[in-house]
Amino acid sequence: MLGAVLFWLPVIGLVLGVLGTVFGALGIGAARAVRAPTGMAWAGLFLGMCAVGWSVMFMVILVTP
């Protein structure tokens, strides 16, 4: 969630978004292995991907005149 909030800081938002995506995917796999609920992991994956997308769009907007 932190990456989705700080997407406007180009490098920080991108790094946190990638970390959120990776850990969300790992959490889904780990939760499925023990048949636990996966809702929080899906939320982390979704918000991580949103943060990556928003960070990239924000960086493009900053670079283009």
XYZ file of C-alpha atoms in Angstrom:
65
model
C 0.000 0.000 0.000
C 2.903 2.310 0.666
C 3.986 2.081 -2.978
C 0.489 3.050 -4.125
C 0.593 6.100 -1.868
C 4.146 7.159 -2.765
C 3.928 6.531 -6.521
C 4.640 10.214 -7.188
C 8.202 9.751 -5.872
C 9.605 8.121 -9.019
C 12.204 5.696 -7.664
C 10.634 4.975 -4.268
C 7.184 4.260 -5.684
C 8.596 1.972 -8.348
C 10.747 -0.015 -5.915
C 7.935 -0.367 -3.378
C 5.519 -1.343 -6.132
C 7.824 -4.090 -7.387
C 8.330 -5.346 -3.828
C 4.574 -5.346 -3.221
C 3.989 -7.301 -6.416
C 6.651 -9.882 -5.602
C 5.575 -10.369 -1.994
C 1.915 -10.477 -2.979
C 2.607 -13.256 -5.466
C 4.700 -15.137 -2.904
C 1.942 -14.707 -0.323
C -0.672 -16.155 -2.661
C 1.485 -19.208 -3.261
C 2.239 -19.696 0.412
C -1.391 -19.259 1.442
C -2.615 -21.719 -1.161
C -0.066 -24.286 0.010
C -1.605 -24.329 3.489
C -5.178 -23.662 2.297
C -5.342 -20.279 4.054
C -7.285 -17.206 2.890
C -5.519 -15.235 0.146
C -7.355 -11.906 0.305
C -4.543 -9.828 1.794
C -2.026 -11.303 -0.632
C -4.276 -10.448 -3.587
C -4.615 -6.904 -2.259
C -0.824 -6.590 -1.996
C -0.399 -7.910 -5.528
C -3.035 -5.551 -6.929
C -1.738 -2.467 -5.112
C 1.848 -3.325 -6.043
C 0.940 -3.538 -9.716
C -1.004 -0.288 -9.480
C 1.986 1.417 -7.861
C 4.308 0.199 -10.630
C 1.923 1.406 -13.326
C 1.321 4.765 -11.697
C 5.051 5.270 -11.070
C 5.905 4.542 -14.686
C 3.162 6.878 -15.925
C 4.295 9.598 -13.546
C 7.922 9.232 -14.694
C 6.820 9.471 -18.348
C 4.834 12.607 -17.565
C 7.849 14.138 -15.806
C 10.247 13.330 -18.656
C 8.132 14.367 -21.631
C 7.867 18.099 -22.278
